Tab-separated table of C-alpha atoms in Angstrom:
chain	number	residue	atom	x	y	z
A	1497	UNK	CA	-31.779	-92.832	49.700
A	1498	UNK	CA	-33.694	-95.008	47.119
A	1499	UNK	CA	-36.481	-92.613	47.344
A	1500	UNK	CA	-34.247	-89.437	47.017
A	1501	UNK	CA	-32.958	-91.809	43.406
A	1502	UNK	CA	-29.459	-91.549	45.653
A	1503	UNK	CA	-27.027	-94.370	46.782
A	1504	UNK	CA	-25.353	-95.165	50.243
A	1505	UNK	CA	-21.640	-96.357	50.244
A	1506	UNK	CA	-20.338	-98.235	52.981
A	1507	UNK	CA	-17.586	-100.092	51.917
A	1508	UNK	CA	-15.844	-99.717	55.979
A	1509	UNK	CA	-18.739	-101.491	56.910
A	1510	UNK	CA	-17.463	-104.653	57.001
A	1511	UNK	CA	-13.939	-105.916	57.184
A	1512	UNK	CA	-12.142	-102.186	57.936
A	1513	UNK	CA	-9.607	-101.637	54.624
A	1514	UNK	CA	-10.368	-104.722	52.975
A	1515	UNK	CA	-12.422	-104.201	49.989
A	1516	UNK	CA	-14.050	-107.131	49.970
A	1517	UNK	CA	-17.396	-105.426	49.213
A	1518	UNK	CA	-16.375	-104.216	46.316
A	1519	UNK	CA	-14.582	-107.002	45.469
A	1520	UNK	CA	-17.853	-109.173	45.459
A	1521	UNK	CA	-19.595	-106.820	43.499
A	1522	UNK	CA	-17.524	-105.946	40.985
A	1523	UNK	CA	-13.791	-108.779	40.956
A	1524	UNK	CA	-16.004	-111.702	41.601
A	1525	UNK	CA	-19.424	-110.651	39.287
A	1526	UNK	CA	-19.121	-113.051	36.854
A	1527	UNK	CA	-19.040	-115.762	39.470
A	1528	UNK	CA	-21.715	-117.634	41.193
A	1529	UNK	CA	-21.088	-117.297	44.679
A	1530	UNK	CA	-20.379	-120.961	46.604
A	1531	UNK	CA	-19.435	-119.687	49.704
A	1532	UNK	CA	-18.615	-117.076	52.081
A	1533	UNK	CA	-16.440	-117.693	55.659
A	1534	UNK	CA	-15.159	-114.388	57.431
A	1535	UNK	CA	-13.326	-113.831	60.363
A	1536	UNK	CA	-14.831	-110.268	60.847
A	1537	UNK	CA	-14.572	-108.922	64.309
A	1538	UNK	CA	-11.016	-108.044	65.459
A	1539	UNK	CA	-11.558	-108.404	68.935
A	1540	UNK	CA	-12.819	-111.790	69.506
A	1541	UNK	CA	-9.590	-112.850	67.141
A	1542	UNK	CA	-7.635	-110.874	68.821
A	1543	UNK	CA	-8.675	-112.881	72.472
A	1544	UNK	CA	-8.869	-116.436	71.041
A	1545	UNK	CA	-5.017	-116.052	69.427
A	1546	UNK	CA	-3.990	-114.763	73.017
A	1547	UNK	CA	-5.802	-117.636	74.643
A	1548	UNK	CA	-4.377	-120.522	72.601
A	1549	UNK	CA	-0.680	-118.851	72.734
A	1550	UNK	CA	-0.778	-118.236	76.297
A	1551	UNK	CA	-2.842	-120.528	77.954
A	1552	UNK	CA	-4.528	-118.036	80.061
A	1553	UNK	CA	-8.180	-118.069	80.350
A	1554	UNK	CA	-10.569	-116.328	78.718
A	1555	UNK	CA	-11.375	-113.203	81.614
A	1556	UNK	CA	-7.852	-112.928	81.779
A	1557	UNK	CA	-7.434	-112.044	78.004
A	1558	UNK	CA	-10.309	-109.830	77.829
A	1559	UNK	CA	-8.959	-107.526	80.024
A	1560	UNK	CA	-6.007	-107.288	78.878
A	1561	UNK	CA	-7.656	-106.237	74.958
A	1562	UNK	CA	-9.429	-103.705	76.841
A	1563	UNK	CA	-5.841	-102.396	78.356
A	1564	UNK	CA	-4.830	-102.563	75.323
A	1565	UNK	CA	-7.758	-100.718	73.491
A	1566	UNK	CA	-8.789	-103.835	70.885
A	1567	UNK	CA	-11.617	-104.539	73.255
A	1568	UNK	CA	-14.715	-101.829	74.577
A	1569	UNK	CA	-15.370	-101.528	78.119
A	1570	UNK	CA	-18.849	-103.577	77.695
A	1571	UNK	CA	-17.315	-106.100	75.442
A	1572	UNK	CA	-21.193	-107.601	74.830
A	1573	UNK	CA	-20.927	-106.970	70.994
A	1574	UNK	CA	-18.028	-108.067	70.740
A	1575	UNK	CA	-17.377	-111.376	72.380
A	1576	UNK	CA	-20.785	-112.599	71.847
A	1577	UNK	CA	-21.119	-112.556	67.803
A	1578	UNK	CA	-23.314	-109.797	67.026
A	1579	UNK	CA	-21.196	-107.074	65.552
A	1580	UNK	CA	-20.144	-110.482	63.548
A	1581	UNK	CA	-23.538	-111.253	62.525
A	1582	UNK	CA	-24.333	-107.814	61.516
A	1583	UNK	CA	-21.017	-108.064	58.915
A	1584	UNK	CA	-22.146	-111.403	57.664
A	1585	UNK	CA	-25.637	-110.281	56.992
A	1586	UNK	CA	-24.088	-107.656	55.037
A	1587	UNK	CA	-22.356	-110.040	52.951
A	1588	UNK	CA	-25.066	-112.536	52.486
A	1589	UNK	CA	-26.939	-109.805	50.855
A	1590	UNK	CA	-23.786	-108.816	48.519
A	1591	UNK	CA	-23.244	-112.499	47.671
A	1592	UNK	CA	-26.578	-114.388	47.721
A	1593	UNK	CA	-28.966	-111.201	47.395
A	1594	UNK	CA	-30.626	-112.148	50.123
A	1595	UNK	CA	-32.784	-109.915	52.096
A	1596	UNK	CA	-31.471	-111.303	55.767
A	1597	UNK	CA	-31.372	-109.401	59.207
A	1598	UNK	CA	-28.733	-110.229	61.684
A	1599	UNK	CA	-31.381	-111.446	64.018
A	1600	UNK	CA	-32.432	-114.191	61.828
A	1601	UNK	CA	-28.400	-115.169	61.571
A	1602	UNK	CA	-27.847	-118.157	64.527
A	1603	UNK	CA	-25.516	-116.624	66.368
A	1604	UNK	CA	-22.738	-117.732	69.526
A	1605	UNK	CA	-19.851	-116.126	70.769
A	1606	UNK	CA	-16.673	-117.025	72.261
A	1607	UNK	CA	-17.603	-117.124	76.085
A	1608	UNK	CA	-16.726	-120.450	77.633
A	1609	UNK	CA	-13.953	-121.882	75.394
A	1610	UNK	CA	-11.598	-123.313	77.900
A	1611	UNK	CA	-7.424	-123.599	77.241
A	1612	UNK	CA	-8.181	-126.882	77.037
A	1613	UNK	CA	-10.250	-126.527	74.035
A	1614	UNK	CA	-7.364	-124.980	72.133
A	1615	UNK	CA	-4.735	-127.490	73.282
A	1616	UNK	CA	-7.232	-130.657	72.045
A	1617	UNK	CA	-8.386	-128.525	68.732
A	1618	UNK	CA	-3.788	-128.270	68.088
A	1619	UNK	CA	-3.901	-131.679	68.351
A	1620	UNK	CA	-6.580	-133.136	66.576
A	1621	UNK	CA	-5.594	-130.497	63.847
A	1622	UNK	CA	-7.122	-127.456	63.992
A	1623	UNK	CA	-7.494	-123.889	65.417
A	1624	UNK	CA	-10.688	-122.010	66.891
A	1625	UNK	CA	-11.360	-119.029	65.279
A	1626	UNK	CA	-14.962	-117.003	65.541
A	1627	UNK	CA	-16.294	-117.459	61.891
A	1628	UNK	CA	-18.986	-116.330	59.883
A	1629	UNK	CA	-20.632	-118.936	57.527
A	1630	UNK	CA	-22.668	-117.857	54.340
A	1631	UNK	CA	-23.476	-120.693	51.978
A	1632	UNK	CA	-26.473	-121.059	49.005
A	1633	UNK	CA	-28.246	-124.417	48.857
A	1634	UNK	CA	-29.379	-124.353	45.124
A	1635	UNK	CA	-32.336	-126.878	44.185
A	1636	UNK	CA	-32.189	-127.980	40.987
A	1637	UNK	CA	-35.129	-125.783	39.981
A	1638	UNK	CA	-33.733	-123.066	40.608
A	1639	UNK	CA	-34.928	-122.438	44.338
A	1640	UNK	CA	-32.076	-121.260	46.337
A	1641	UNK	CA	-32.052	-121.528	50.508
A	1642	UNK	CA	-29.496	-119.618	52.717
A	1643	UNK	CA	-27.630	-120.894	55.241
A	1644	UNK	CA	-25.594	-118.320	57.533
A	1645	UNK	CA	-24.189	-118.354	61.319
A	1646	UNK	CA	-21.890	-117.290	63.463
A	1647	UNK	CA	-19.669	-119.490	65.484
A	1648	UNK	CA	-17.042	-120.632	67.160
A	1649	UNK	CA	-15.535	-123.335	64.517
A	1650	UNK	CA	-12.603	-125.311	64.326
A	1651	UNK	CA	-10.828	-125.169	61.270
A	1652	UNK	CA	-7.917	-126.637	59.762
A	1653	UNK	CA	-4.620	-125.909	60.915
A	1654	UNK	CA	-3.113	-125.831	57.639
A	1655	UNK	CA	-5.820	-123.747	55.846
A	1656	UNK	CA	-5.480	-119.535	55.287
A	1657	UNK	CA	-8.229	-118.613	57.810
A	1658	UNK	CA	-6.521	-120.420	60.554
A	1659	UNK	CA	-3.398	-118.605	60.308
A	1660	UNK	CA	-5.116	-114.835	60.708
A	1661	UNK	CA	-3.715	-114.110	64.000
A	1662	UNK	CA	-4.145	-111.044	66.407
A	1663	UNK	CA	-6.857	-108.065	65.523
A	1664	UNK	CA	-6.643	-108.608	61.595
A	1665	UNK	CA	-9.630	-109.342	59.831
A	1666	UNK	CA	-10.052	-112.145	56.745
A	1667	UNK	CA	-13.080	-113.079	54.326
A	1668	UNK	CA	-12.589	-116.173	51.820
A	1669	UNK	CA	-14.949	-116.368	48.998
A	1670	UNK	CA	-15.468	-119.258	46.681
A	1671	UNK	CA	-16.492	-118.635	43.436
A	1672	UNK	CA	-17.846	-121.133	40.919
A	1673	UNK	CA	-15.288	-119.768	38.113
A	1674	UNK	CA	-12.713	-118.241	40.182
A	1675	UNK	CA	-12.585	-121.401	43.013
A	1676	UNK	CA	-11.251	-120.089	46.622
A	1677	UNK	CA	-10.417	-116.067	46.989
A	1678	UNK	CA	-8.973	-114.534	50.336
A	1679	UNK	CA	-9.168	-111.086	51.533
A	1680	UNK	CA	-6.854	-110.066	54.630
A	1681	UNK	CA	-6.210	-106.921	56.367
A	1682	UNK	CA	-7.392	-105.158	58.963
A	1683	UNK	CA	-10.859	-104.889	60.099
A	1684	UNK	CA	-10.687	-101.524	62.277
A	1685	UNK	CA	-8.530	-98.853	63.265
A	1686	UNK	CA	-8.399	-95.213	62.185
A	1687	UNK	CA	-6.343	-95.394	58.914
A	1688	UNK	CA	-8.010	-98.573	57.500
A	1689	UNK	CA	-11.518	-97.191	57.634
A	1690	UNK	CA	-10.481	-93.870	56.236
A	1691	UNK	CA	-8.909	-95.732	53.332
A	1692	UNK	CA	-12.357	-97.347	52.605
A	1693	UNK	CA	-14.005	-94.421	53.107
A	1694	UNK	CA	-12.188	-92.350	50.859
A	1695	UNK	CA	-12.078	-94.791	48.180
A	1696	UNK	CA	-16.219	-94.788	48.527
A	1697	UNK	CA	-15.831	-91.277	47.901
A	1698	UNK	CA	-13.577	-91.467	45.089
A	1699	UNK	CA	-15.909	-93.504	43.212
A	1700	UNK	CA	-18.804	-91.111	43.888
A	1701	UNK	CA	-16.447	-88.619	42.322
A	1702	UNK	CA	-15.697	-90.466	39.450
A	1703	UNK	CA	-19.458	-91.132	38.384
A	1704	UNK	CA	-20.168	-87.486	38.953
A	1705	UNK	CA	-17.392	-86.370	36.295
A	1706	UNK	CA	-18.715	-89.569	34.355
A	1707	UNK	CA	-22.182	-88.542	34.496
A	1708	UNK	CA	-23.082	-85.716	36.402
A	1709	UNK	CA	-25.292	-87.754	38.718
A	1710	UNK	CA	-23.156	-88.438	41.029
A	1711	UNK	CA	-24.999	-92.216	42.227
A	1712	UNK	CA	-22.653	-95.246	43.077
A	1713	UNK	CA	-23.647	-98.868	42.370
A	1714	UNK	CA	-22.632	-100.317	46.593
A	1715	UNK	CA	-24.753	-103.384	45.950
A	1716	UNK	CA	-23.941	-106.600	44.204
A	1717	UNK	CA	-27.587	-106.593	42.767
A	1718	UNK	CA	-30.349	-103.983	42.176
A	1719	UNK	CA	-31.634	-102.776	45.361
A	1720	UNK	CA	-35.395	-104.408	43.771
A	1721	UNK	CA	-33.550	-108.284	43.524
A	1722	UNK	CA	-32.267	-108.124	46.817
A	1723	UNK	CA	-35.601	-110.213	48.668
A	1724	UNK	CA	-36.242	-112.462	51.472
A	1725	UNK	CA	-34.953	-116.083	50.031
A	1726	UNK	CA	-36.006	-118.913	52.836
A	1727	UNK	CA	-33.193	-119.497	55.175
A	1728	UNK	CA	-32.191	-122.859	55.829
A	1729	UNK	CA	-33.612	-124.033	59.675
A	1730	UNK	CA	-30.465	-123.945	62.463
A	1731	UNK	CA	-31.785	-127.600	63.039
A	1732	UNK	CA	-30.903	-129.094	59.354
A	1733	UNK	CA	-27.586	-127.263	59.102
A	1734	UNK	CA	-25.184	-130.674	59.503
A	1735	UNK	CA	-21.797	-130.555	60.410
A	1736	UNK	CA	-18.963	-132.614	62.078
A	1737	UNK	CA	-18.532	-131.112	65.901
A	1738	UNK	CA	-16.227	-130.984	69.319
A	1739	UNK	CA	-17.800	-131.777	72.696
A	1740	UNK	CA	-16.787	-131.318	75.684
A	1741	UNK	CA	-18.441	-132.592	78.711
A	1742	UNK	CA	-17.426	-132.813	82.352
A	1743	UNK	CA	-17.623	-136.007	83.717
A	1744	UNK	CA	-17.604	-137.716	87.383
A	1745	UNK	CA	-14.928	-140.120	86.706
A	1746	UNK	CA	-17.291	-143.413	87.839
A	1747	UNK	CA	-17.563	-146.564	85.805
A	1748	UNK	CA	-20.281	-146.323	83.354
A	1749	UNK	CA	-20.753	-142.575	82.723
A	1750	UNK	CA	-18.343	-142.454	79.989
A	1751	UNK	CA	-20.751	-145.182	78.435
A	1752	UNK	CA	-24.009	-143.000	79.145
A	1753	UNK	CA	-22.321	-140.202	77.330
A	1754	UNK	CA	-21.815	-142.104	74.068
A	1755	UNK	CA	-25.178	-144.435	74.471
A	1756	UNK	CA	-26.620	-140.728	74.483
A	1757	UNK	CA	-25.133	-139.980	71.181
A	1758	UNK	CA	-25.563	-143.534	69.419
A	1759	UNK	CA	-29.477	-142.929	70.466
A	1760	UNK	CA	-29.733	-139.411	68.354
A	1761	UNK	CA	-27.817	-141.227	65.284
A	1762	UNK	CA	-24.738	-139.202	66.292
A	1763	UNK	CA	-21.727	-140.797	64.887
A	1764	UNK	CA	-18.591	-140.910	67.207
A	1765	UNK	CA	-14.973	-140.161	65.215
A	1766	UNK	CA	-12.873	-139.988	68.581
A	1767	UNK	CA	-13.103	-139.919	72.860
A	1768	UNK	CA	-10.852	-138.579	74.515
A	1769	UNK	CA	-10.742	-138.588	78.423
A	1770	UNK	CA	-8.144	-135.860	79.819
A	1771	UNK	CA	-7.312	-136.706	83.295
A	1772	UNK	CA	-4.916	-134.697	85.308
A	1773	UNK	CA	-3.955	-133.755	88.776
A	1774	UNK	CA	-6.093	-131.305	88.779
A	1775	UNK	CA	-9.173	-132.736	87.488
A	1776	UNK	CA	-10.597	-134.617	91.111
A	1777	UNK	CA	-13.132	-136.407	90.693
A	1778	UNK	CA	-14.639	-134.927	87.146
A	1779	UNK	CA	-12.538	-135.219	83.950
A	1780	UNK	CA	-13.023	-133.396	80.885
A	1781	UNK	CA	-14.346	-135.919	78.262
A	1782	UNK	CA	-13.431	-134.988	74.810
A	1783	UNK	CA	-16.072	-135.950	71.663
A	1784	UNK	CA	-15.443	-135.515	67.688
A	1785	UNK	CA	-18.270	-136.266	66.338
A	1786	UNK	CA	-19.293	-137.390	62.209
A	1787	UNK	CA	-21.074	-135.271	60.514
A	1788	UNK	CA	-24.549	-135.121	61.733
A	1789	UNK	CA	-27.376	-132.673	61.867
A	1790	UNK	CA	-28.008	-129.717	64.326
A	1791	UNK	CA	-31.210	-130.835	65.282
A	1792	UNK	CA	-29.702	-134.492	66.532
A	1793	UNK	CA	-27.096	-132.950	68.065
A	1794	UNK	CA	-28.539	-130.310	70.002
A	1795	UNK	CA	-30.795	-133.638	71.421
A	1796	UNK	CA	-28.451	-135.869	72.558
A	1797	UNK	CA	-26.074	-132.911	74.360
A	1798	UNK	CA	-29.629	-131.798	76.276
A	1799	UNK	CA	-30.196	-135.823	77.397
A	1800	UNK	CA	-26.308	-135.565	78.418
A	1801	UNK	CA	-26.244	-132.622	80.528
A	1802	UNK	CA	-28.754	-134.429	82.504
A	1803	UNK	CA	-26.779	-137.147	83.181
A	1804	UNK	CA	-26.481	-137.587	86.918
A	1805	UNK	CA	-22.527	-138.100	85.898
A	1806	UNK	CA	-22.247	-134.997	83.987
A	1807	UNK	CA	-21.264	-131.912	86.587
A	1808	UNK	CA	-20.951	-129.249	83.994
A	1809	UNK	CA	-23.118	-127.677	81.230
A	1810	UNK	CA	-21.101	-129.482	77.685
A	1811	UNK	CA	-19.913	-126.945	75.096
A	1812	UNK	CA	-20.095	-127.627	71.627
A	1813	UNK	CA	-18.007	-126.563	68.785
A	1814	UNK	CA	-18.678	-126.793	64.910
A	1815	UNK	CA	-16.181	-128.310	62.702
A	1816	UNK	CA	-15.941	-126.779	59.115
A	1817	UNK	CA	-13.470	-129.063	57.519
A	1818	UNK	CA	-13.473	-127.118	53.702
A	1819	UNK	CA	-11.674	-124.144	54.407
């Protein structure tokens, strides 16, 4: 297209109707771009809002989206963050300008939450919803450094993301001017991607009456600024997190588990053992953590799960608290 001096529109790419797209390039221009969190694939929010109002587990959900049509037959894109990561890589080049492939993007799906994940999240005050995470780290040089992923997070219960329910899609942007911006709607379906398709063609019409040439402007930046900026290292990215761990319930393991933690310089904010007639002899054991690094983290859960107390691989879950 750049050779042919031509343009490609693809505002349907990500988010369905919403225009967030164009609302980054052209609503939000005269802002400097903070952050970016989206809740881009319909599916996967589709199955964790069914999970944490029903109970049931997550096979039994996915089956019934694919009744239902919100989920494919091989679910693989899906479920495990990828279609997600292709969106956010999108909008990290929108925002940031940054030249980023979805396989650079640290990605996780959804597999492997637990109801038990969504009844602890309710009560410690949040909801789990399959985000995508954008953010700039400016020096004060100048040098900018990307961070993106794709995650499972908990979020505040109270905040706008956490209340998207069901198949709909939602991107909030924080500008530097403008301060927090959301964009809800739906992501998919056959009415909301021809409205964003034929709105791409409406503006190709326009600049063809305007100028005869017929080329739209789809990027936030000139197709020659948009370069590879470094991309922050999975292992620095620091954030507050949930673990779960399944535990023999035997004096001292409980004590491994956080001696395991204190050792990486992983603070503890809360334990929680949930013991119930079902549980025999292992028990869930609950960890919020302070906010610590990736790299410690990822440490101390490997020297856990090889704990001769520990019976099942721990899950983790991030914790973005501004939202």
């Amino acid at each position: 297209a750049a050779s042919a001096g031509l343009d490609i529109a693809f505002e349907a790419a990500v988010g369905g109707g919403i225009p967030i797209l164009r609302s980054l390039r052209e609503g939000l221009a005269a802002n400097q771009i903070q952050k970016v969190l989206g809740i881009l694939n319909g599916t996967t929010n589709y199955v964790l809002t069914e999970m944490e109002s029903t109970g049931e587990d997550f096979e039994v959900v996915l089956k019934r989206a694919q009744e239902l049509g919100y989920a494919e037959a091989d679910p693989t894109f899906d479920v495990d963050g990828i279609d997600a990561a292709h969106k956010l890589a999108l909008l990290t080049a929108m925002a940031y300008g940054a030249d980023l492939t979805f396989e650079e993007i640290p990605t996780e799906g959804i597999r492997g939450l637990l109801p038990l994940d969504f009844e602890l999240a309710a009560e410690f005050g949040y909801r789990i919803k399959l985000l995508g995470v954008a953010k700039c780290h400016r020096g004060a040089d100048g040098s900018e450094r990307i961070e993106a992923r794709v995650q499972p997070t908990m979020v505040p219960a109270s905040s706008m993301l956490a209340n998207v329910d069901g198949a709909m899609n939602a991107v909030e942007v924080l500008g530097n001017a403008v301060g927090p911006t959301l964009y809800y709607g739906a992501g998919a379906g056959e009415m909301p991607t021809a409205s964003a398709v034929v709105a791409d063609l409406m503006e190709i019409a326009r600049e063809i009456q305007r100028s005869g040439a017929g080329p739209v402007a789809p990027l936030s930046y000139l197709p020659e600024h948009i370069v590879p900026k470094p991309v922050i290292p999975e292992s620095e990215v620091a954030a507050r997190a949930y673990l779960r761990f399944t535990a023999r319930d035997e004096p001292g393991v409980l004590g491994e588990i956080t001696s395991a933690l204190g050792a990486e310089g992983v603070g503890i904010a809360s334990v929680v053992q949930r013991k119930t007639a079902e549980s025999g002899d292992a028990v869930p054991v609950i960890v919020l953590t302070h906010t610590t690094t990736e790299a410690a983290l990822q440490s101390a859960v490997a020297k856990i799960a090889g704990l001769g107390g520990v019976t099942e691989t721990p899950r983790v879950i991030r914790i973005e608290e501004e939202v």
